[in-house]
Short mmCIF file of C-alpha atoms in Angstrom, two decimals:
data_model
loop_
_atom_site.label_atom_id
_atom_site.label_comp_id
_atom_site.label_asym_id
_atom_site.label_seq_id
_atom_site.Cartn_x
_atom_site.Cartn_y
_atom_site.Cartn_z
CA MET A 6 -34.69 -88.32 -86.82
CA LYS A 7 -32.84 -85.07 -87.47
CA MET A 8 -31.31 -83.50 -84.37
CA PRO A 9 -32.12 -79.80 -83.83
CA LYS A 10 -29.28 -77.35 -84.39
CA ILE A 11 -27.83 -75.73 -81.28
CA SER A 12 -26.17 -72.37 -81.81
CA PRO A 13 -22.54 -71.87 -80.70
CA ALA A 14 -23.67 -69.22 -78.19
CA VAL A 15 -25.94 -71.76 -76.44
CA ARG A 16 -23.23 -74.45 -76.37
CA VAL A 17 -20.59 -72.10 -74.97
CA SER A 18 -23.10 -70.68 -72.44
CA PHE A 19 -23.91 -74.18 -71.19
CA GLY A 20 -20.21 -74.90 -70.68
CA LEU A 21 -19.73 -71.62 -68.79
CA VAL A 22 -22.71 -72.40 -66.54
CA MET A 23 -21.28 -75.83 -65.69
CA PHE A 24 -17.92 -74.24 -64.89
CA THR A 25 -19.58 -71.57 -62.72
CA LEU A 26 -21.53 -74.19 -60.76
CA SER A 27 -18.35 -76.25 -60.27
CA VAL A 28 -16.55 -73.21 -58.82
CA LEU A 29 -19.47 -72.53 -56.46
CA LEU A 30 -19.54 -76.15 -55.28
CA ILE A 31 -15.78 -76.12 -54.60
CA ALA A 32 -16.10 -72.79 -52.78
CA ASP A 33 -18.88 -74.25 -50.62
CA LEU A 34 -16.86 -77.40 -49.85
CA VAL A 35 -13.77 -75.48 -48.70
CA GLY A 36 -15.89 -73.05 -46.67
CA ILE A 37 -15.38 -69.87 -48.69
CA ILE A 38 -19.13 -69.33 -49.08
CA PRO A 39 -20.56 -68.25 -45.69
CA LYS A 40 -23.11 -70.70 -44.35
CA LYS A 41 -26.30 -68.96 -43.25
CA HIS A 42 -27.13 -71.75 -40.81
CA GLU A 43 -23.81 -71.56 -38.95
CA MET A 44 -23.78 -67.74 -38.90
CA THR A 45 -27.30 -67.64 -37.46
CA MET A 46 -26.52 -70.23 -34.79
CA ASP A 47 -23.39 -68.35 -33.77
CA ALA A 48 -25.33 -65.07 -33.50
CA ARG A 49 -28.04 -66.76 -31.43
CA LYS A 50 -25.49 -68.18 -28.98
CA LYS A 51 -23.84 -64.80 -28.49
CA VAL A 52 -27.18 -63.07 -27.88
CA SER A 53 -28.24 -65.81 -25.46
CA GLU A 54 -24.98 -65.62 -23.51
CA SER A 55 -25.26 -61.83 -23.25
CA ILE A 56 -28.84 -62.12 -21.96
CA ALA A 57 -27.79 -64.85 -19.52
CA VAL A 58 -25.14 -62.58 -18.00
CA GLN A 59 -27.68 -59.77 -17.51
CA LEU A 60 -30.25 -62.11 -15.97
CA SER A 61 -27.74 -63.73 -13.61
CA ILE A 62 -26.73 -60.31 -12.29
CA ALA A 63 -30.39 -59.37 -11.79
CA ALA A 64 -31.09 -62.74 -10.13
CA THR A 65 -28.29 -62.25 -7.59
CA LYS A 66 -29.96 -58.96 -6.61
CA SER A 67 -33.40 -60.63 -6.57
CA ASP A 68 -34.63 -57.95 -8.97
CA SER A 69 -37.62 -59.70 -10.53
CA TYR A 70 -38.70 -56.55 -12.36
CA ILE A 71 -35.41 -56.31 -14.31
CA ILE A 72 -35.62 -60.04 -15.11
CA GLU A 73 -39.17 -59.79 -16.46
CA GLN A 74 -38.45 -56.62 -18.46
CA THR A 75 -35.30 -58.11 -19.96
CA LEU A 76 -37.15 -61.24 -21.11
CA GLU A 77 -40.06 -59.21 -22.49
CA HIS A 78 -37.81 -56.80 -24.43
CA LEU A 79 -35.78 -59.71 -25.80
CA VAL A 80 -38.87 -61.38 -27.28
CA LYS A 81 -40.54 -58.20 -28.54
CA ARG A 82 -37.48 -56.72 -30.22
CA ASN A 83 -36.33 -59.87 -31.98
CA ASP A 84 -38.71 -61.34 -34.54
CA ASP A 85 -36.98 -64.73 -34.51
CA VAL A 86 -37.27 -65.13 -30.71
CA LEU A 87 -40.45 -67.00 -29.77
CA GLY A 88 -39.99 -67.13 -26.02
CA ALA A 89 -37.48 -66.90 -23.16
CA GLN A 90 -37.44 -67.96 -19.51
CA LEU A 91 -35.25 -68.07 -16.44
CA SER A 92 -35.58 -71.09 -14.15
CA ARG A 93 -33.84 -72.57 -11.13
CA ALA A 94 -31.85 -75.80 -11.19
CA ASN A 95 -34.79 -77.70 -9.66
CA GLY A 96 -37.06 -76.59 -12.49
CA ASP A 97 -38.92 -73.80 -10.71
CA LEU A 98 -39.77 -71.04 -13.14
CA ILE A 99 -38.61 -67.59 -12.02
CA ALA A 100 -39.84 -65.60 -15.03
CA GLY A 101 -40.77 -66.17 -18.65
CA TYR A 102 -42.23 -64.42 -21.65
CA GLY A 103 -43.49 -65.54 -25.06
CA LYS A 104 -45.12 -68.55 -26.65
CA PHE A 105 -43.05 -71.72 -26.48
CA GLU A 106 -43.41 -74.34 -29.19
CA GLY A 107 -40.68 -76.67 -27.89
CA LEU A 108 -40.72 -78.63 -24.59
CA PHE A 109 -38.31 -77.34 -21.96
CA ALA A 110 -36.88 -79.87 -19.52
CA LYS A 111 -38.75 -79.69 -16.22
CA ASP A 112 -35.86 -80.72 -14.00
CA ASP A 113 -33.49 -78.34 -15.79
CA GLN A 114 -30.67 -80.90 -15.96
CA ASP A 115 -30.55 -81.07 -19.75
CA THR A 116 -28.09 -78.39 -20.88
CA ALA A 117 -27.85 -79.49 -24.51
CA SER A 118 -28.97 -76.81 -26.94
CA SER A 119 -30.62 -77.52 -30.29
CA GLU A 120 -31.08 -75.50 -33.48
CA ASN A 121 -34.16 -73.75 -32.14
CA ILE A 122 -33.60 -73.85 -28.37
CA VAL A 123 -30.52 -72.34 -26.70
CA ILE A 124 -29.92 -73.26 -23.04
CA ILE A 125 -27.33 -71.28 -21.06
CA PRO A 126 -26.57 -72.70 -17.57
CA ILE A 127 -26.00 -70.25 -14.68
CA PHE A 128 -23.62 -71.23 -11.86
CA ALA A 129 -23.21 -69.91 -8.35
CA GLY A 130 -19.59 -70.70 -7.70
CA GLU A 131 -19.15 -74.33 -8.82
CA LYS A 132 -22.78 -75.22 -8.18
CA ARG A 133 -25.42 -74.86 -10.86
CA TRP A 134 -28.00 -72.30 -9.85
CA GLY A 135 -30.33 -72.40 -12.87
CA SER A 136 -30.48 -71.70 -16.61
CA VAL A 137 -31.70 -69.31 -19.25
CA LYS A 138 -33.68 -70.91 -22.06
CA ILE A 139 -34.47 -69.09 -25.28
CA GLU A 140 -36.53 -70.57 -28.09
CA TYR A 141 -35.98 -69.26 -31.63
CA ALA A 142 -37.98 -69.67 -34.81
CA SER A 143 -36.96 -72.51 -37.08
CA LEU A 144 -33.97 -71.85 -39.35
CA TYR A 145 -35.71 -73.61 -42.22
CA GLN A 146 -38.71 -71.85 -43.71
CA GLU A 147 -41.26 -73.38 -46.04
CA GLY A 148 -41.98 -72.41 -49.64
CA LEU A 149 -40.16 -71.99 -52.94
CA TRP A 150 -38.35 -68.79 -51.97
CA ALA A 151 -37.02 -70.42 -48.79
CA PHE A 152 -35.66 -73.26 -50.93
CA PHE A 153 -33.60 -70.78 -52.96
CA THR A 154 -32.41 -68.72 -49.96
CA ASP A 155 -31.76 -71.47 -47.40
CA THR A 156 -30.20 -74.33 -49.40
CA VAL A 157 -27.10 -74.78 -51.54
CA ALA A 158 -29.17 -76.62 -54.14
CA GLY A 159 -31.52 -73.64 -54.43
CA MET A 160 -28.58 -71.27 -54.85
CA LEU A 161 -27.07 -73.45 -57.61
CA ILE A 162 -30.39 -73.66 -59.48
CA PHE A 163 -30.87 -69.89 -59.26
CA VAL A 164 -27.32 -69.21 -60.46
CA ALA A 165 -27.72 -71.71 -63.31
CA LEU A 166 -30.99 -70.20 -64.54
CA ALA A 167 -29.77 -66.63 -64.24
CA SER A 168 -26.37 -67.38 -65.78
CA ILE A 169 -27.60 -69.29 -68.83
CA GLY A 170 -29.79 -66.37 -69.90
CA GLY A 171 -27.08 -63.81 -69.20
CA TYR A 172 -24.32 -65.81 -70.91
CA ILE A 173 -26.39 -66.39 -74.05
CA PHE A 174 -27.24 -62.68 -74.29
CA ILE A 175 -23.62 -61.58 -73.77
CA LEU A 176 -22.13 -64.17 -76.12
CA ARG A 177 -24.58 -63.39 -78.92
CA LYS A 178 -23.70 -59.72 -78.63
CA ALA A 179 -19.99 -60.55 -78.43
CA LEU A 180 -20.05 -62.93 -81.39
CA HIS A 181 -21.96 -60.29 -83.31
CA VAL A 182 -19.14 -57.75 -82.99
CA LEU A 183 -16.17 -60.12 -83.04
CA ASP A 184 -14.23 -59.44 -86.26
CA PRO A 185 -16.79 -60.80 -88.77
CA LYS A 186 -14.41 -59.65 -91.53
CA ALA A 187 -12.32 -62.77 -90.88
CA VAL A 188 -15.20 -64.92 -92.18
CA VAL A 189 -14.48 -63.88 -95.80
CA PRO A 190 -10.82 -64.27 -96.95
CA GLU A 191 -9.04 -61.19 -98.22
CA ARG A 192 -8.49 -62.67 -101.69
CA VAL A 193 -12.25 -63.19 -102.04
CA LYS A 194 -12.89 -59.57 -101.10
CA SER A 195 -10.34 -58.39 -103.66
CA ALA A 196 -12.03 -60.46 -106.34
CA PHE A 197 -15.47 -59.04 -105.53
CA ASN A 198 -14.09 -55.49 -105.38
CA ALA A 199 -12.93 -55.87 -108.96
CA LEU A 200 -16.54 -56.32 -110.11
CA ALA A 201 -18.54 -53.36 -111.39
CA GLU A 202 -21.78 -54.66 -109.87
CA GLY A 203 -22.54 -54.57 -106.15
CA VAL A 204 -22.06 -57.75 -104.12
CA LEU A 205 -23.23 -58.73 -100.62
CA ILE A 206 -22.46 -61.93 -98.71
CA LEU A 207 -25.09 -62.53 -96.01
CA ASP A 208 -25.43 -65.07 -93.21
CA ASP A 209 -28.65 -66.91 -92.40
CA LYS A 210 -29.82 -63.94 -90.26
CA GLU A 211 -29.46 -61.48 -93.17
CA GLN A 212 -26.44 -59.92 -91.52
CA ILE A 213 -23.86 -58.57 -93.96
CA MET A 214 -20.59 -60.50 -93.76
CA MET A 215 -19.00 -58.69 -96.72
CA ALA A 216 -19.92 -55.78 -99.00
CA ASN A 217 -17.78 -54.90 -102.00
CA ASP A 218 -16.73 -51.36 -102.93
CA ALA A 219 -19.26 -51.02 -105.74
CA PHE A 220 -22.22 -51.61 -103.41
CA ALA A 221 -20.78 -49.42 -100.63
CA GLU A 222 -20.46 -46.51 -103.06
CA HIS A 223 -24.19 -46.57 -103.74
CA ILE A 224 -25.09 -45.85 -100.12
CA ASP A 225 -22.03 -43.69 -99.44
CA LYS A 226 -20.58 -45.85 -96.66
CA GLU A 227 -17.34 -47.69 -96.03
CA PRO A 228 -17.65 -51.47 -96.69
CA GLU A 229 -16.40 -52.20 -93.14
CA ARG A 230 -19.25 -50.16 -91.62
CA LEU A 231 -21.82 -52.34 -93.36
CA VAL A 232 -20.48 -55.55 -91.80
CA GLY A 233 -22.90 -56.88 -89.18
CA ALA A 234 -25.85 -54.75 -90.36
CA LYS A 235 -29.03 -56.32 -91.72
CA ALA A 236 -29.39 -56.07 -95.47
CA SER A 237 -33.15 -55.60 -95.16
CA ASP A 238 -32.62 -52.50 -92.99
CA LEU A 239 -31.59 -50.57 -96.12
CA LYS A 240 -34.35 -48.77 -98.02
CA TRP A 241 -35.46 -51.40 -100.54
CA LYS A 242 -38.64 -51.66 -102.56
CA ILE A 243 -39.69 -54.49 -104.85
CA ARG A 244 -41.00 -53.01 -108.08
CA LYS A 245 -43.05 -55.95 -109.37
CA HIS A 246 -45.67 -57.82 -107.37
CA ASP A 247 -44.89 -60.97 -109.36
CA ASP A 248 -41.51 -61.20 -107.57
CA GLY A 249 -43.23 -61.71 -104.20
CA ASP A 250 -43.34 -59.70 -100.99
CA ASP A 251 -40.08 -60.98 -99.47
CA LEU A 252 -36.72 -59.63 -100.53
CA PRO A 253 -34.92 -62.05 -102.90
CA TRP A 254 -32.15 -63.03 -100.47
CA ILE A 255 -34.73 -63.81 -97.76
CA GLN A 256 -36.46 -66.13 -100.21
CA SER A 257 -33.12 -67.78 -101.10
CA ILE A 258 -32.31 -68.35 -97.42
CA LYS A 259 -35.78 -69.80 -96.79
CA ASP A 260 -36.20 -72.04 -99.84
CA GLY A 261 -32.57 -72.53 -100.96
CA ILE A 262 -33.37 -71.46 -104.54
CA LYS A 263 -31.77 -68.87 -106.81
CA HIS A 264 -33.77 -65.76 -107.66
CA ILE A 265 -32.64 -64.00 -110.83
CA GLY A 266 -33.42 -60.56 -112.20
CA VAL A 267 -35.62 -59.25 -109.39
CA ALA A 268 -36.39 -55.57 -110.09
CA MET A 269 -35.88 -53.41 -107.00
CA ASN A 270 -35.42 -49.79 -106.02
CA LEU A 271 -32.79 -48.67 -103.51
CA SER A 272 -33.08 -45.25 -101.90
CA THR A 273 -29.57 -43.81 -101.44
CA PRO A 274 -28.45 -40.76 -99.43
CA HIS A 275 -26.91 -38.75 -102.29
CA LYS A 276 -27.78 -40.50 -105.55
CA GLY A 277 -31.53 -40.65 -105.15
CA VAL A 278 -33.48 -43.79 -105.99
CA ARG A 279 -31.44 -46.33 -107.92
CA ALA A 280 -32.99 -49.10 -110.00
CA MET A 281 -31.38 -52.46 -109.31
CA SER A 282 -31.57 -55.83 -111.03
CA THR A 283 -30.96 -58.24 -108.16
CA ASN A 284 -29.71 -61.83 -108.28
CA SER A 285 -29.64 -63.98 -105.14
CA ALA A 286 -28.20 -67.47 -104.62
CA PRO A 287 -28.12 -69.52 -101.40
CA ILE A 288 -24.83 -70.46 -99.73
CA LEU A 289 -24.89 -74.11 -98.64
CA ASP A 290 -22.67 -76.01 -96.19
CA ASP A 291 -21.31 -79.54 -96.59
CA ASN A 292 -24.61 -80.97 -95.35
CA GLY A 293 -26.65 -79.04 -97.91
CA GLU A 294 -28.12 -76.67 -95.33
CA THR A 295 -28.48 -72.96 -96.12
CA ARG A 296 -25.98 -70.80 -94.26
CA GLY A 297 -26.56 -67.52 -96.05
CA ALA A 298 -26.86 -65.94 -99.47
CA LEU A 299 -24.71 -64.34 -102.17
CA VAL A 300 -26.49 -61.31 -103.62
CA THR A 301 -25.47 -59.22 -106.65
CA PHE A 302 -26.89 -55.87 -107.69
CA ASP A 303 -26.67 -54.46 -111.20
CA ASP A 304 -27.40 -50.72 -111.30
CA ILE A 305 -29.65 -50.24 -114.32
CA THR A 306 -30.74 -46.71 -113.46
CA ASP A 307 -28.87 -45.12 -116.40
CA VAL A 308 -30.16 -47.78 -118.79
CA GLU A 309 -33.74 -47.24 -117.66
CA GLU A 310 -33.35 -43.48 -117.91
CA SER A 311 -31.97 -43.88 -121.46
CA ASN A 312 -34.86 -46.18 -122.31
CA ILE A 313 -37.32 -43.64 -120.95
CA LEU A 314 -35.70 -40.88 -123.00
CA LEU A 315 -35.74 -43.10 -126.08
CA GLU A 316 -39.39 -43.97 -125.51
CA ASN A 317 -40.23 -40.31 -125.09
CA ALA A 318 -38.35 -39.48 -128.31
CA VAL A 319 -40.17 -42.24 -130.19
CA ASP A 320 -43.49 -41.03 -128.79
CA ASN A 321 -42.69 -37.47 -129.89
CA LEU A 322 -41.69 -38.66 -133.36
CA GLN A 323 -44.88 -40.68 -133.65
CA LYS A 324 -46.93 -37.69 -132.53
CA ASN A 325 -45.12 -35.41 -134.98
CA ASP A 326 -45.54 -37.92 -137.76
CA ALA A 327 -49.27 -38.20 -137.01
CA GLU A 328 -49.56 -34.42 -136.97
CA ILE A 329 -47.75 -34.11 -140.30
CA ARG A 330 -50.01 -36.73 -141.90
CA ARG A 331 -53.07 -34.96 -140.56
CA LYS A 332 -51.95 -31.67 -142.03
CA ASN A 333 -51.09 -33.30 -145.38
CA LYS A 334 -54.57 -34.74 -145.53
CA GLU A 335 -56.06 -31.31 -144.84
CA LEU A 336 -53.96 -29.81 -147.64
CA GLU A 337 -55.06 -32.55 -150.00
CA VAL A 338 -58.71 -31.89 -149.18
CA LEU A 339 -58.26 -28.15 -149.83
CA ALA A 340 -56.45 -28.81 -153.08
CA SER A 341 -59.22 -31.12 -154.34
CA ARG A 342 -61.84 -28.41 -153.67
CA ASP A 343 -59.87 -25.88 -155.69
#
């Protein structure tokens, strides 16, 4: 079974993605990447301690109104706070607000906080007076988006998917503009420039890898400016329907067969429409697979114009000869009557 070809851009992009993910994993292991879970827990503890200080001051003044308002404002103004309460050490509830999903300890002796419940003990001197308990929403949300935002695995998958597309796009653009002139050796260019007919070397995407001077003169451009452009983007027209609808080099790249003597017209900026006799041959690699095409163009515009002039001259001579014969016959008829 023949393995599918993988372009260099895809292979390099895959390697870059693996390297990027490795860097992210190392950064996460050494603690460079901030952990959302730890940052949130730290913020919750600070808020809870600040609220506990305010409530303890209000409790020493027996100001139940301030206590209730503080708890209510805490819950209403923070979306991730589900409920809060102030209770004595014996478990008697002083004030509370919100809907509690967790189970608070009734005797108030358990001071251990969890991810969702923060318990701040309040002391009167060295004796425990009570505690402030605040219940927060769960740190871990459900759904696909939460998987990407709350977990390292989700972050790595997102980076991998985004990077592979971005790397392939950038590398294809970069490889497109990276010195394609180095593909064809200088001695080969010199040899093609010595030819009177135009020559193009194309890759398998129809992109011009080399154009000789003779072809560049036809379209009034420098050969270097043609490198990387698509040959089919020039103004071509196939003159005979028998030669097919595809341009000859496209057919050579597709079927790997030479196409000889294809009559075409090329519209040029300053020389008008030029008649071209086009020959196209596929360029094969060591495995026999088509990697591009070598295309030659013979400008036969002058020859065709000469042929047209010659045909017109022959037609005029034939017409004149026919006219002379007709007049001779008329003279012969008049002479016979006399």
